[in-house]
PDB file of C-alpha atoms in Angstrom:
ATOM      1  CA  MET A   1     -51.176 -33.095 185.067  1.00  0.00           C
ATOM      2  CA  ASN A   2     -53.187 -31.504 187.865  1.00  0.00           C
ATOM      3  CA  LEU A   3     -55.849 -29.291 186.308  1.00  0.00           C
ATOM      4  CA  THR A   4     -57.070 -26.316 188.284  1.00  0.00           C
ATOM      5  CA  SER A   5     -58.520 -22.850 187.813  1.00  0.00           C
ATOM      6  CA  LEU A   6     -56.333 -19.835 188.570  1.00  0.00           C
ATOM      7  CA  ASP A   7     -57.181 -16.373 189.838  1.00  0.00           C
ATOM      8  CA  ILE A   8     -55.285 -13.647 187.977  1.00  0.00           C
ATOM      9  CA  ALA A   9     -56.223 -10.302 189.510  1.00  0.00           C
ATOM     10  CA  GLY A  10     -59.840 -11.431 189.737  1.00  0.00           C
ATOM     11  CA  LEU A  11     -59.880 -13.128 186.348  1.00  0.00           C
ATOM     12  CA  LYS A  12     -60.783 -16.803 186.644  1.00  0.00           C
ATOM     13  CA  THR A  13     -59.175 -19.160 184.168  1.00  0.00           C
ATOM     14  CA  ALA A  14     -60.818 -22.335 182.902  1.00  0.00           C
ATOM     15  CA  GLY A  15     -57.570 -24.185 183.586  1.00  0.00           C
ATOM     16  CA  ASN A  16     -53.854 -23.816 184.102  1.00  0.00           C
ATOM     17  CA  ILE A  17     -52.541 -24.591 180.619  1.00  0.00           C
ATOM     18  CA  PHE A  18     -51.132 -21.612 178.720  1.00  0.00           C
ATOM     19  CA  LEU A  19     -50.063 -21.115 175.103  1.00  0.00           C
ATOM     20  CA  ALA A  20     -46.778 -19.212 174.953  1.00  0.00           C
ATOM     21  CA  PRO A  21     -46.241 -16.101 172.853  1.00  0.00           C
ATOM     22  CA  LEU A  22     -44.327 -17.365 169.817  1.00  0.00           C
ATOM     23  CA  ALA A  23     -42.968 -14.851 167.321  1.00  0.00           C
ATOM     24  CA  GLY A  24     -44.090 -15.793 163.824  1.00  0.00           C
ATOM     25  CA  TYR A  25     -46.557 -18.447 164.984  1.00  0.00           C
ATOM     26  CA  THR A  26     -49.246 -17.434 167.504  1.00  0.00           C
ATOM     27  CA  ASN A  27     -51.487 -15.456 165.205  1.00  0.00           C
ATOM     28  CA  ALA A  28     -55.180 -15.031 165.918  1.00  0.00           C
ATOM     29  CA  VAL A  29     -56.329 -18.236 164.187  1.00  0.00           C
ATOM     30  CA  PHE A  30     -53.707 -20.448 165.819  1.00  0.00           C
ATOM     31  CA  ARG A  31     -54.547 -19.013 169.242  1.00  0.00           C
ATOM     32  CA  LYS A  32     -58.243 -19.695 168.698  1.00  0.00           C
ATOM     33  CA  LEU A  33     -57.672 -23.307 167.661  1.00  0.00           C
ATOM     34  CA  CYS A  34     -55.342 -23.972 170.612  1.00  0.00           C
ATOM     35  CA  ALA A  35     -57.882 -22.403 172.978  1.00  0.00           C
ATOM     36  CA  GLU A  36     -60.602 -24.668 171.605  1.00  0.00           C
ATOM     37  CA  MET A  37     -58.295 -27.630 172.218  1.00  0.00           C
ATOM     38  CA  GLY A  38     -57.864 -26.665 175.875  1.00  0.00           C
ATOM     39  CA  ALA A  39     -55.421 -23.773 176.296  1.00  0.00           C
ATOM     40  CA  SER A  40     -57.006 -21.593 178.979  1.00  0.00           C
ATOM     41  CA  VAL A  41     -54.835 -18.517 178.323  1.00  0.00           C
ATOM     42  CA  THR A  42     -53.296 -17.632 174.962  1.00  0.00           C
ATOM     43  CA  TYR A  43     -50.780 -14.896 174.176  1.00  0.00           C
ATOM     44  CA  THR A  44     -50.077 -12.941 171.021  1.00  0.00           C
ATOM     45  CA  GLU A  45     -46.684 -12.831 169.397  1.00  0.00           C
ATOM     46  CA  MET A  46     -44.505 -10.274 171.167  1.00  0.00           C
ATOM     47  CA  VAL A  47     -45.571  -6.762 170.240  1.00  0.00           C
ATOM     48  CA  SER A  48     -43.241  -3.768 170.183  1.00  0.00           C
ATOM     49  CA  ALA A  49     -44.422  -0.962 172.482  1.00  0.00           C
ATOM     50  CA  LYS A  50     -42.519   1.475 170.274  1.00  0.00           C
ATOM     51  CA  GLY A  51     -44.207   0.023 167.213  1.00  0.00           C
ATOM     52  CA  LEU A  52     -47.581   0.882 168.730  1.00  0.00           C
ATOM     53  CA  PHE A  53     -46.349   4.298 169.796  1.00  0.00           C
ATOM     54  CA  TYR A  54     -45.229   5.084 166.258  1.00  0.00           C
ATOM     55  CA  ASP A  55     -48.438   3.723 164.745  1.00  0.00           C
ATOM     56  CA  SER A  56     -46.895   0.751 162.929  1.00  0.00           C
ATOM     57  CA  LYS A  57     -49.498  -1.040 160.815  1.00  0.00           C
ATOM     58  CA  LYS A  58     -47.408  -4.232 160.872  1.00  0.00           C
ATOM     59  CA  THR A  59     -47.337  -4.156 164.679  1.00  0.00           C
ATOM     60  CA  ARG A  60     -51.097  -3.715 164.903  1.00  0.00           C
ATOM     61  CA  GLU A  61     -51.615  -6.759 162.683  1.00  0.00           C
ATOM     62  CA  LEU A  62     -50.385  -8.839 165.619  1.00  0.00           C
ATOM     63  CA  LEU A  63     -53.276  -7.671 167.805  1.00  0.00           C
ATOM     64  CA  ARG A  64     -56.146  -9.403 166.070  1.00  0.00           C
ATOM     65  CA  ILE A  65     -58.441 -11.679 168.068  1.00  0.00           C
ATOM     66  CA  ALA A  66     -60.464 -14.243 166.141  1.00  0.00           C
ATOM     67  CA  ASP A  67     -64.229 -14.189 166.597  1.00  0.00           C
ATOM     68  CA  GLY A  68     -65.387 -16.758 169.106  1.00  0.00           C
ATOM     69  CA  CYS A  69     -61.940 -17.401 170.578  1.00  0.00           C
ATOM     70  CA  PRO A  70     -62.513 -18.883 174.064  1.00  0.00           C
ATOM     71  CA  GLY A  71     -60.441 -18.400 177.195  1.00  0.00           C
ATOM     72  CA  LEU A  72     -58.485 -15.385 178.377  1.00  0.00           C
ATOM     73  CA  HIS A  73     -56.624 -13.274 175.833  1.00  0.00           C
ATOM     74  CA  GLY A  74     -53.143 -11.997 176.616  1.00  0.00           C
ATOM     75  CA  CYS A  75     -51.021  -9.544 174.674  1.00  0.00           C
ATOM     76  CA  GLN A  76     -47.274  -9.669 175.185  1.00  0.00           C
ATOM     77  CA  ILE A  77     -45.443  -6.370 174.794  1.00  0.00           C
ATOM     78  CA  PHE A  78     -41.733  -5.659 174.891  1.00  0.00           C
ATOM     79  CA  GLY A  79     -39.599  -2.586 175.404  1.00  0.00           C
ATOM     80  CA  SER A  80     -37.407  -0.905 177.998  1.00  0.00           C
ATOM     81  CA  ASP A  81     -38.867   2.610 178.135  1.00  0.00           C
ATOM     82  CA  PRO A  82     -41.333   2.724 181.065  1.00  0.00           C
ATOM     83  CA  ASP A  83     -43.324   5.614 179.613  1.00  0.00           C
ATOM     84  CA  CYS A  84     -43.630   3.962 176.225  1.00  0.00           C
ATOM     85  CA  MET A  85     -44.675   0.684 177.844  1.00  0.00           C
ATOM     86  CA  ARG A  86     -47.339   2.508 179.876  1.00  0.00           C
ATOM     87  CA  GLU A  87     -48.661   4.251 176.773  1.00  0.00           C
ATOM     88  CA  ALA A  88     -48.932   0.921 174.967  1.00  0.00           C
ATOM     89  CA  ALA A  89     -50.645  -0.757 177.922  1.00  0.00           C
ATOM     90  CA  CYS A  90     -53.177   2.078 178.238  1.00  0.00           C
ATOM     91  CA  SER A  91     -53.858   2.342 174.500  1.00  0.00           C
ATOM     92  CA  GLU A  92     -57.104   1.429 172.765  1.00  0.00           C
ATOM     93  CA  ASP A  93     -55.128  -1.151 170.799  1.00  0.00           C
ATOM     94  CA  LEU A  94     -54.771  -3.322 173.893  1.00  0.00           C
ATOM     95  CA  ALA A  95     -58.265  -2.669 175.242  1.00  0.00           C
ATOM     96  CA  PRO A  96     -59.666  -6.013 173.971  1.00  0.00           C
ATOM     97  CA  PHE A  97     -57.085  -8.040 175.904  1.00  0.00           C
ATOM     98  CA  ASP A  98     -57.613  -9.424 179.404  1.00  0.00           C
ATOM     99  CA  ILE A  99     -53.935  -9.658 180.344  1.00  0.00           C
ATOM    100  CA  ILE A 100     -50.868  -7.664 179.404  1.00  0.00           C
ATOM    101  CA  ASP A 101     -47.705  -9.724 179.524  1.00  0.00           C
ATOM    102  CA  ILE A 102     -44.308  -8.032 179.714  1.00  0.00           C
ATOM    103  CA  ASN A 103     -41.486  -9.784 177.875  1.00  0.00           C
ATOM    104  CA  MET A 104     -38.431  -9.852 180.112  1.00  0.00           C
ATOM    105  CA  GLY A 105     -37.050 -13.122 178.819  1.00  0.00           C
ATOM    106  CA  CYS A 106     -36.439 -12.894 175.067  1.00  0.00           C
ATOM    107  CA  PRO A 107     -32.838 -14.066 174.430  1.00  0.00           C
ATOM    108  CA  VAL A 108     -32.534 -12.969 170.789  1.00  0.00           C
ATOM    109  CA  PRO A 109     -29.318 -10.936 170.382  1.00  0.00           C
ATOM    110  CA  LYS A 110     -30.849  -7.890 168.686  1.00  0.00           C
ATOM    111  CA  ILE A 111     -33.518  -7.649 171.405  1.00  0.00           C
ATOM    112  CA  TYR A 112     -31.004  -8.194 174.200  1.00  0.00           C
ATOM    113  CA  ARG A 113     -28.495  -5.684 172.833  1.00  0.00           C
ATOM    114  CA  ASN A 114     -31.230  -3.066 172.695  1.00  0.00           C
ATOM    115  CA  GLY A 115     -31.823  -3.473 176.420  1.00  0.00           C
ATOM    116  CA  ASP A 116     -35.154  -5.265 175.976  1.00  0.00           C
ATOM    117  CA  GLY A 117     -36.277  -8.798 176.797  1.00  0.00           C
ATOM    118  CA  CYS A 118     -33.903 -10.738 179.031  1.00  0.00           C
ATOM    119  CA  ALA A 119     -31.547  -7.751 179.295  1.00  0.00           C
ATOM    120  CA  LEU A 120     -34.010  -6.343 181.843  1.00  0.00           C
ATOM    121  CA  MET A 121     -33.016  -9.122 184.232  1.00  0.00           C
ATOM    122  CA  ASN A 122     -29.724  -7.217 184.607  1.00  0.00           C
ATOM    123  CA  ASP A 123     -31.535  -4.084 185.808  1.00  0.00           C
ATOM    124  CA  LEU A 124     -34.132  -4.807 188.500  1.00  0.00           C
ATOM    125  CA  PRO A 125     -34.932  -1.133 189.246  1.00  0.00           C
ATOM    126  CA  LEU A 126     -35.763  -0.473 185.590  1.00  0.00           C
ATOM    127  CA  ALA A 127     -37.738  -3.699 185.306  1.00  0.00           C
ATOM    128  CA  SER A 128     -39.680  -2.718 188.430  1.00  0.00           C
ATOM    129  CA  LYS A 129     -40.476   0.695 186.990  1.00  0.00           C
ATOM    130  CA  ILE A 130     -41.760  -0.858 183.770  1.00  0.00           C
ATOM    131  CA  ILE A 131     -44.063  -3.238 185.657  1.00  0.00           C
ATOM    132  CA  SER A 132     -45.487  -0.502 187.862  1.00  0.00           C
ATOM    133  CA  GLU A 133     -46.091   1.736 184.831  1.00  0.00           C
ATOM    134  CA  VAL A 134     -47.822  -1.034 182.858  1.00  0.00           C
ATOM    135  CA  LYS A 135     -49.952  -1.802 185.915  1.00  0.00           C
ATOM    136  CA  ARG A 136     -51.341   1.727 185.668  1.00  0.00           C
ATOM    137  CA  SER A 137     -53.402   0.408 182.741  1.00  0.00           C
ATOM    138  CA  GLY A 138     -55.699  -1.198 185.300  1.00  0.00           C
ATOM    139  CA  LYS A 139     -55.379  -4.574 183.581  1.00  0.00           C
ATOM    140  CA  ALA A 140     -54.041  -7.845 184.907  1.00  0.00           C
ATOM    141  CA  VAL A 141     -50.276  -7.882 184.327  1.00  0.00           C
ATOM    142  CA  SER A 142     -48.044 -10.906 183.870  1.00  0.00           C
ATOM    143  CA  VAL A 143     -44.281 -11.008 183.388  1.00  0.00           C
ATOM    144  CA  LYS A 144     -42.366 -13.673 181.478  1.00  0.00           C
ATOM    145  CA  PHE A 145     -38.670 -14.101 182.236  1.00  0.00           C
ATOM    146  CA  ARG A 146     -35.914 -16.688 182.506  1.00  0.00           C
ATOM    147  CA  THR A 147     -33.958 -18.260 185.340  1.00  0.00           C
ATOM    148  CA  GLY A 148     -31.283 -15.642 184.700  1.00  0.00           C
ATOM    149  CA  PRO A 149     -29.318 -13.778 182.048  1.00  0.00           C
ATOM    150  CA  SER A 150     -26.366 -16.210 182.323  1.00  0.00           C
ATOM    151  CA  PRO A 151     -25.241 -19.333 184.200  1.00  0.00           C
ATOM    152  CA  HIS A 152     -23.263 -17.007 186.466  1.00  0.00           C
ATOM    153  CA  ASN A 153     -26.299 -14.872 187.278  1.00  0.00           C
ATOM    154  CA  ILE A 154     -29.314 -17.034 188.083  1.00  0.00           C
ATOM    155  CA  ASN A 155     -31.448 -14.422 189.768  1.00  0.00           C
ATOM    156  CA  CYS A 156     -35.010 -15.524 189.053  1.00  0.00           C
ATOM    157  CA  ALA A 157     -35.976 -15.810 192.734  1.00  0.00           C
ATOM    158  CA  ASP A 158     -35.087 -12.182 193.443  1.00  0.00           C
ATOM    159  CA  PHE A 159     -36.597 -11.171 190.104  1.00  0.00           C
ATOM    160  CA  ALA A 160     -39.851 -12.961 190.919  1.00  0.00           C
ATOM    161  CA  ARG A 161     -40.140 -11.178 194.258  1.00  0.00           C
ATOM    162  CA  MET A 162     -39.454  -7.854 192.557  1.00  0.00           C
ATOM    163  CA  CYS A 163     -42.212  -8.562 190.012  1.00  0.00           C
ATOM    164  CA  GLU A 164     -44.764  -9.212 192.744  1.00  0.00           C
ATOM    165  CA  ASP A 165     -43.689  -6.184 194.764  1.00  0.00           C
ATOM    166  CA  SER A 166     -43.987  -4.030 191.621  1.00  0.00           C
ATOM    167  CA  GLY A 167     -47.582  -5.076 190.937  1.00  0.00           C
ATOM    168  CA  ALA A 168     -47.408  -8.163 188.716  1.00  0.00           C
ATOM    169  CA  ASP A 169     -50.399 -10.492 189.081  1.00  0.00           C
ATOM    170  CA  LEU A 170     -48.752 -13.578 187.579  1.00  0.00           C
ATOM    171  CA  ILE A 171     -45.283 -14.625 186.443  1.00  0.00           C
ATOM    172  CA  THR A 172     -44.078 -17.170 183.915  1.00  0.00           C
ATOM    173  CA  ILE A 173     -40.565 -18.566 184.244  1.00  0.00           C
ATOM    174  CA  HIS A 174     -38.760 -20.168 181.325  1.00  0.00           C
ATOM    175  CA  GLY A 175     -36.484 -22.655 183.024  1.00  0.00           C
ATOM    176  CA  ARG A 176     -33.325 -21.794 181.107  1.00  0.00           C
ATOM    177  CA  VAL A 177     -30.823 -18.961 181.239  1.00  0.00           C
ATOM    178  CA  ARG A 178     -30.546 -16.541 178.349  1.00  0.00           C
ATOM    179  CA  ASP A 179     -27.335 -18.183 177.078  1.00  0.00           C
ATOM    180  CA  ALA A 180     -29.159 -21.516 176.638  1.00  0.00           C
ATOM    181  CA  MET A 181     -31.707 -19.974 174.265  1.00  0.00           C
ATOM    182  CA  TYR A 182     -34.332 -22.716 173.709  1.00  0.00           C
ATOM    183  CA  SER A 183     -32.394 -25.934 174.286  1.00  0.00           C
ATOM    184  CA  GLY A 184     -30.837 -27.873 177.129  1.00  0.00           C
ATOM    185  CA  PRO A 185     -32.224 -29.061 180.467  1.00  0.00           C
ATOM    186  CA  VAL A 186     -34.852 -27.121 182.382  1.00  0.00           C
ATOM    187  CA  ASP A 187     -33.700 -25.825 185.769  1.00  0.00           C
ATOM    188  CA  TYR A 188     -36.499 -27.084 188.021  1.00  0.00           C
ATOM    189  CA  GLU A 189     -34.696 -25.988 191.168  1.00  0.00           C
ATOM    190  CA  ALA A 190     -34.464 -22.363 190.059  1.00  0.00           C
ATOM    191  CA  ILE A 191     -38.166 -22.225 189.219  1.00  0.00           C
ATOM    192  CA  ALA A 192     -39.029 -23.842 192.565  1.00  0.00           C
ATOM    193  CA  SER A 193     -36.878 -21.296 194.376  1.00  0.00           C
ATOM    194  CA  ALA A 194     -38.706 -18.436 192.665  1.00  0.00           C
ATOM    195  CA  LYS A 195     -42.076 -20.044 193.402  1.00  0.00           C
ATOM    196  CA  SER A 196     -41.223 -20.140 197.105  1.00  0.00           C
ATOM    197  CA  ARG A 197     -40.628 -16.373 197.167  1.00  0.00           C
ATOM    198  CA  VAL A 198     -44.010 -15.179 195.871  1.00  0.00           C
ATOM    199  CA  HIS A 199     -47.732 -15.488 196.517  1.00  0.00           C
ATOM    200  CA  ILE A 200     -48.971 -14.771 192.988  1.00  0.00           C
ATOM    201  CA  PRO A 201     -49.479 -17.668 190.532  1.00  0.00           C
ATOM    202  CA  VAL A 202     -46.327 -19.029 188.890  1.00  0.00           C
ATOM    203  CA  ILE A 203     -46.419 -20.671 185.457  1.00  0.00           C
ATOM    204  CA  ALA A 204     -43.511 -22.924 184.493  1.00  0.00           C
ATOM    205  CA  ASN A 205     -42.283 -22.994 180.900  1.00  0.00           C
ATOM    206  CA  GLY A 206     -39.751 -25.180 179.108  1.00  0.00           C
ATOM    207  CA  GLY A 207     -39.587 -28.615 177.540  1.00  0.00           C
ATOM    208  CA  VAL A 208     -43.311 -29.452 177.523  1.00  0.00           C
ATOM    209  CA  PHE A 209     -43.975 -31.818 174.630  1.00  0.00           C
ATOM    210  CA  THR A 210     -46.074 -34.480 176.412  1.00  0.00           C
ATOM    211  CA  ASP A 211     -48.432 -34.865 179.360  1.00  0.00           C
ATOM    212  CA  GLU A 212     -45.566 -36.532 181.232  1.00  0.00           C
ATOM    213  CA  ASP A 213     -43.368 -33.474 180.620  1.00  0.00           C
ATOM    214  CA  ALA A 214     -46.069 -31.166 181.996  1.00  0.00           C
ATOM    215  CA  THR A 215     -46.695 -33.321 185.059  1.00  0.00           C
ATOM    216  CA  ASN A 216     -42.989 -33.563 185.796  1.00  0.00           C
ATOM    217  CA  LEU A 217     -42.513 -29.812 185.384  1.00  0.00           C
ATOM    218  CA  MET A 218     -45.291 -29.043 187.856  1.00  0.00           C
ATOM    219  CA  ASN A 219     -44.222 -31.702 190.350  1.00  0.00           C
ATOM    220  CA  GLN A 220     -40.581 -30.658 190.300  1.00  0.00           C
ATOM    221  CA  THR A 221     -41.235 -26.916 190.598  1.00  0.00           C
ATOM    222  CA  GLY A 222     -44.483 -26.590 192.534  1.00  0.00           C
ATOM    223  CA  ALA A 223     -45.741 -24.289 189.773  1.00  0.00           C
ATOM    224  CA  ASP A 224     -49.430 -23.452 189.473  1.00  0.00           C
ATOM    225  CA  GLY A 225     -49.572 -24.218 185.758  1.00  0.00           C
ATOM    226  CA  VAL A 226     -47.566 -24.830 182.611  1.00  0.00           C
ATOM    227  CA  MET A 227     -46.936 -22.891 179.425  1.00  0.00           C
ATOM    228  CA  VAL A 228     -46.477 -24.775 176.162  1.00  0.00           C
ATOM    229  CA  ALA A 229     -44.197 -23.201 173.543  1.00  0.00           C
ATOM    230  CA  ARG A 230     -42.412 -25.263 170.870  1.00  0.00           C
ATOM    231  CA  GLY A 231     -44.516 -28.277 171.822  1.00  0.00           C
ATOM    232  CA  ALA A 232     -47.539 -26.464 170.385  1.00  0.00           C
ATOM    233  CA  MET A 233     -45.761 -25.796 167.103  1.00  0.00           C
ATOM    234  CA  PHE A 234     -45.204 -29.505 166.520  1.00  0.00           C
ATOM    235  CA  ASN A 235     -48.365 -30.753 168.191  1.00  0.00           C
ATOM    236  CA  PRO A 236     -51.164 -28.244 168.868  1.00  0.00           C
ATOM    237  CA  TRP A 237     -53.339 -31.190 169.902  1.00  0.00           C
ATOM    238  CA  ILE A 238     -51.268 -31.396 173.102  1.00  0.00           C
ATOM    239  CA  PHE A 239     -53.770 -29.004 174.675  1.00  0.00           C
ATOM    240  CA  ALA A 240     -56.506 -31.636 174.343  1.00  0.00           C
ATOM    241  CA  THR A 241     -54.239 -34.186 176.027  1.00  0.00           C
ATOM    242  CA  LEU A 242     -53.211 -31.864 178.862  1.00  0.00           C
ATOM    243  CA  SER A 243     -56.770 -30.726 179.548  1.00  0.00           C
ATOM    244  CA  GLY A 244     -58.054 -34.294 179.823  1.00  0.00           C
ATOM    245  CA  LYS A 245     -60.028 -34.328 176.591  1.00  0.00           C
ATOM    246  CA  GLU A 246     -60.088 -37.242 174.188  1.00  0.00           C
ATOM    247  CA  ASP A 247     -57.023 -37.219 171.939  1.00  0.00           C
ATOM    248  CA  PRO A 248     -58.007 -36.317 168.372  1.00  0.00           C
ATOM    249  CA  ASP A 249     -57.753 -39.172 165.876  1.00  0.00           C
ATOM    250  CA  ALA A 250     -55.986 -38.881 162.522  1.00  0.00           C
ATOM    251  CA  ALA A 251     -59.106 -37.650 160.722  1.00  0.00           C
ATOM    252  CA  SER A 252     -59.757 -34.984 163.378  1.00  0.00           C
ATOM    253  CA  ARG A 253     -56.161 -33.790 163.170  1.00  0.00           C
ATOM    254  CA  GLN A 254     -56.381 -33.483 159.416  1.00  0.00           C
ATOM    255  CA  ALA A 255     -59.638 -31.540 159.773  1.00  0.00           C
ATOM    256  CA  PHE A 256     -57.881 -29.230 162.257  1.00  0.00           C
ATOM    257  CA  VAL A 257     -55.102 -28.461 159.767  1.00  0.00           C
ATOM    258  CA  LEU A 258     -57.543 -27.862 156.919  1.00  0.00           C
ATOM    259  CA  ARG A 259     -59.579 -25.555 159.122  1.00  0.00           C
ATOM    260  CA  GLN A 260     -56.449 -23.693 160.159  1.00  0.00           C
ATOM    261  CA  LEU A 261     -55.603 -23.179 156.501  1.00  0.00           C
ATOM    262  CA  ASP A 262     -59.115 -21.986 155.616  1.00  0.00           C
ATOM    263  CA  GLU A 263     -59.474 -19.595 158.539  1.00  0.00           C
ATOM    264  CA  THR A 264     -55.962 -18.195 158.181  1.00  0.00           C
ATOM    265  CA  GLU A 265     -56.554 -17.506 154.491  1.00  0.00           C
ATOM    266  CA  ALA A 266     -59.871 -15.812 155.274  1.00  0.00           C
ATOM    267  CA  MET A 267     -58.241 -13.530 157.862  1.00  0.00           C
ATOM    268  CA  TYR A 268     -54.779 -12.884 156.417  1.00  0.00           C
ATOM    269  CA  GLY A 269     -55.015 -13.579 152.689  1.00  0.00           C
ATOM    270  CA  GLU A 270     -53.423 -16.194 150.444  1.00  0.00           C
ATOM    271  CA  ARG A 271     -49.862 -14.892 150.276  1.00  0.00           C
ATOM    272  CA  PHE A 272     -49.319 -14.862 154.042  1.00  0.00           C
ATOM    273  CA  THR A 273     -51.257 -18.093 154.545  1.00  0.00           C
ATOM    274  CA  CYS A 274     -49.336 -20.111 151.981  1.00  0.00           C
ATOM    275  CA  VAL A 275     -45.963 -19.227 153.527  1.00  0.00           C
ATOM    276  CA  TYR A 276     -47.215 -19.612 157.092  1.00  0.00           C
ATOM    277  CA  MET A 277     -49.036 -22.910 156.612  1.00  0.00           C
ATOM    278  CA  ARG A 278     -46.149 -24.491 154.709  1.00  0.00           C
ATOM    279  CA  LYS A 279     -43.956 -24.093 157.788  1.00  0.00           C
ATOM    280  CA  MET A 280     -46.737 -25.156 160.175  1.00  0.00           C
ATOM    281  CA  VAL A 281     -47.509 -28.329 158.239  1.00  0.00           C
ATOM    282  CA  SER A 282     -43.786 -29.026 158.085  1.00  0.00           C
ATOM    283  CA  PHE A 283     -43.775 -29.039 161.889  1.00  0.00           C
ATOM    284  CA  TYR A 284     -46.921 -31.160 162.124  1.00  0.00           C
ATOM    285  CA  ILE A 285     -45.566 -34.014 159.968  1.00  0.00           C
ATOM    286  CA  LYS A 286     -42.262 -34.358 161.815  1.00  0.00           C
ATOM    287  CA  GLY A 287     -41.672 -38.027 162.526  1.00  0.00           C
ATOM    288  CA  LYS A 288     -44.493 -39.166 160.259  1.00  0.00           C
ATOM    289  CA  PRO A 289     -43.975 -41.706 157.435  1.00  0.00           C
ATOM    290  CA  ASN A 290     -42.399 -40.158 154.308  1.00  0.00           C
ATOM    291  CA  ALA A 291     -42.061 -36.747 156.013  1.00  0.00           C
ATOM    292  CA  ALA A 292     -38.531 -36.335 154.630  1.00  0.00           C
ATOM    293  CA  LYS A 293     -39.823 -36.854 151.073  1.00  0.00           C
ATOM    294  CA  ILE A 294     -42.914 -34.709 151.524  1.00  0.00           C
ATOM    295  CA  ARG A 295     -41.245 -31.701 153.136  1.00  0.00           C
ATOM    296  CA  PRO A 296     -39.244 -30.414 150.094  1.00  0.00           C
ATOM    297  CA  VAL A 297     -42.353 -30.551 147.901  1.00  0.00           C
ATOM    298  CA  LEU A 298     -44.474 -28.996 150.630  1.00  0.00           C
ATOM    299  CA  LEU A 299     -42.145 -26.037 151.083  1.00  0.00           C
ATOM    300  CA  GLN A 300     -42.345 -25.235 147.359  1.00  0.00           C
ATOM    301  CA  THR A 301     -46.137 -25.428 147.098  1.00  0.00           C
ATOM    302  CA  PRO A 302     -47.169 -22.106 145.471  1.00  0.00           C
ATOM    303  CA  THR A 303     -50.881 -21.790 146.288  1.00  0.00           C
ATOM    304  CA  CYS A 304     -53.265 -22.478 149.133  1.00  0.00           C
ATOM    305  CA  GLU A 305     -55.396 -24.718 146.936  1.00  0.00           C
ATOM    306  CA  GLU A 306     -52.449 -26.956 146.092  1.00  0.00           C
ATOM    307  CA  LEU A 307     -51.462 -26.978 149.741  1.00  0.00           C
ATOM    308  CA  ARG A 308     -55.013 -27.949 150.647  1.00  0.00           C
ATOM    309  CA  GLU A 309     -54.850 -30.904 148.267  1.00  0.00           C
ATOM    310  CA  MET A 310     -51.544 -32.025 149.801  1.00  0.00           C
ATOM    311  CA  ILE A 311     -52.972 -31.854 153.307  1.00  0.00           C
ATOM    312  CA  ARG A 312     -55.881 -34.075 152.288  1.00  0.00           C
ATOM    313  CA  GLU A 313     -53.347 -36.782 151.373  1.00  0.00           C
ATOM    314  CA  MET A 314     -51.272 -36.439 154.564  1.00  0.00           C
ATOM    315  CA  GLU A 315     -51.324 -38.298 157.842  1.00  0.00           C
ATOM    316  CA  PHE A 316     -51.156 -36.211 161.031  1.00  0.00           C
TER     317      PHE A 316
END
């Protein structure tokens, strides 16, 4: 893919490859490792603005940044109360982050029914108010949304223009409607239409699992960069490929996984790490020899030390 630096409200990126905010996955250690591989901007899991407002310890756990993490740091917040979103954006909790991303694309039913996430694509005046209030933080603001809330309402071009007019410095478009969730074809035409309506950088998201996928997504949409989501869960080394670095060999990949285990345990403790790394390793071995036999044993591994021993015998 075509590598280039982007200007986000005066912030210069090292490249145009982004790690998506992934609930349950993009913790501080994972973001750091993906950034070292070549992700130029990394986002936290989505963070509840109300959770911050009500001083939720669990919510604040999502805001950690690992020491030495390179690149630009983004925090994604969600909510539909403009005042609450402004308070979160202006809080000391978000002070360490370079970019505040507003989630206007989450399709999950409980989020949508609450008027958050992709539901905001049904209410452009409210979405505009939220963006303008978050922009009062003085930080760079990005907005992530979809091509539309339904196949009968593909409104991403108008939504993109609204985002820019309301103060957004960058937008990311997931090339599927809310009804499609995370599967099905990516609507290149809709993303291209939105790109043609704005002057701020546009990041395209959806279906990036290989360098060919990323190149095709950029060529078909005219986007300024790509965001990798599920592709990073199965293959975090994709960032090395996309950024033109040498692809890690099997030994380097194994060392990556062992390091992820060690650093996650050091930051989050054994209980969290064991559960988290079992599911991550399960993703990493998909398609590998004997993965079907290994996975049931892996998912029952009770300690980090036993998991560490299993990883040393695995091929990645």
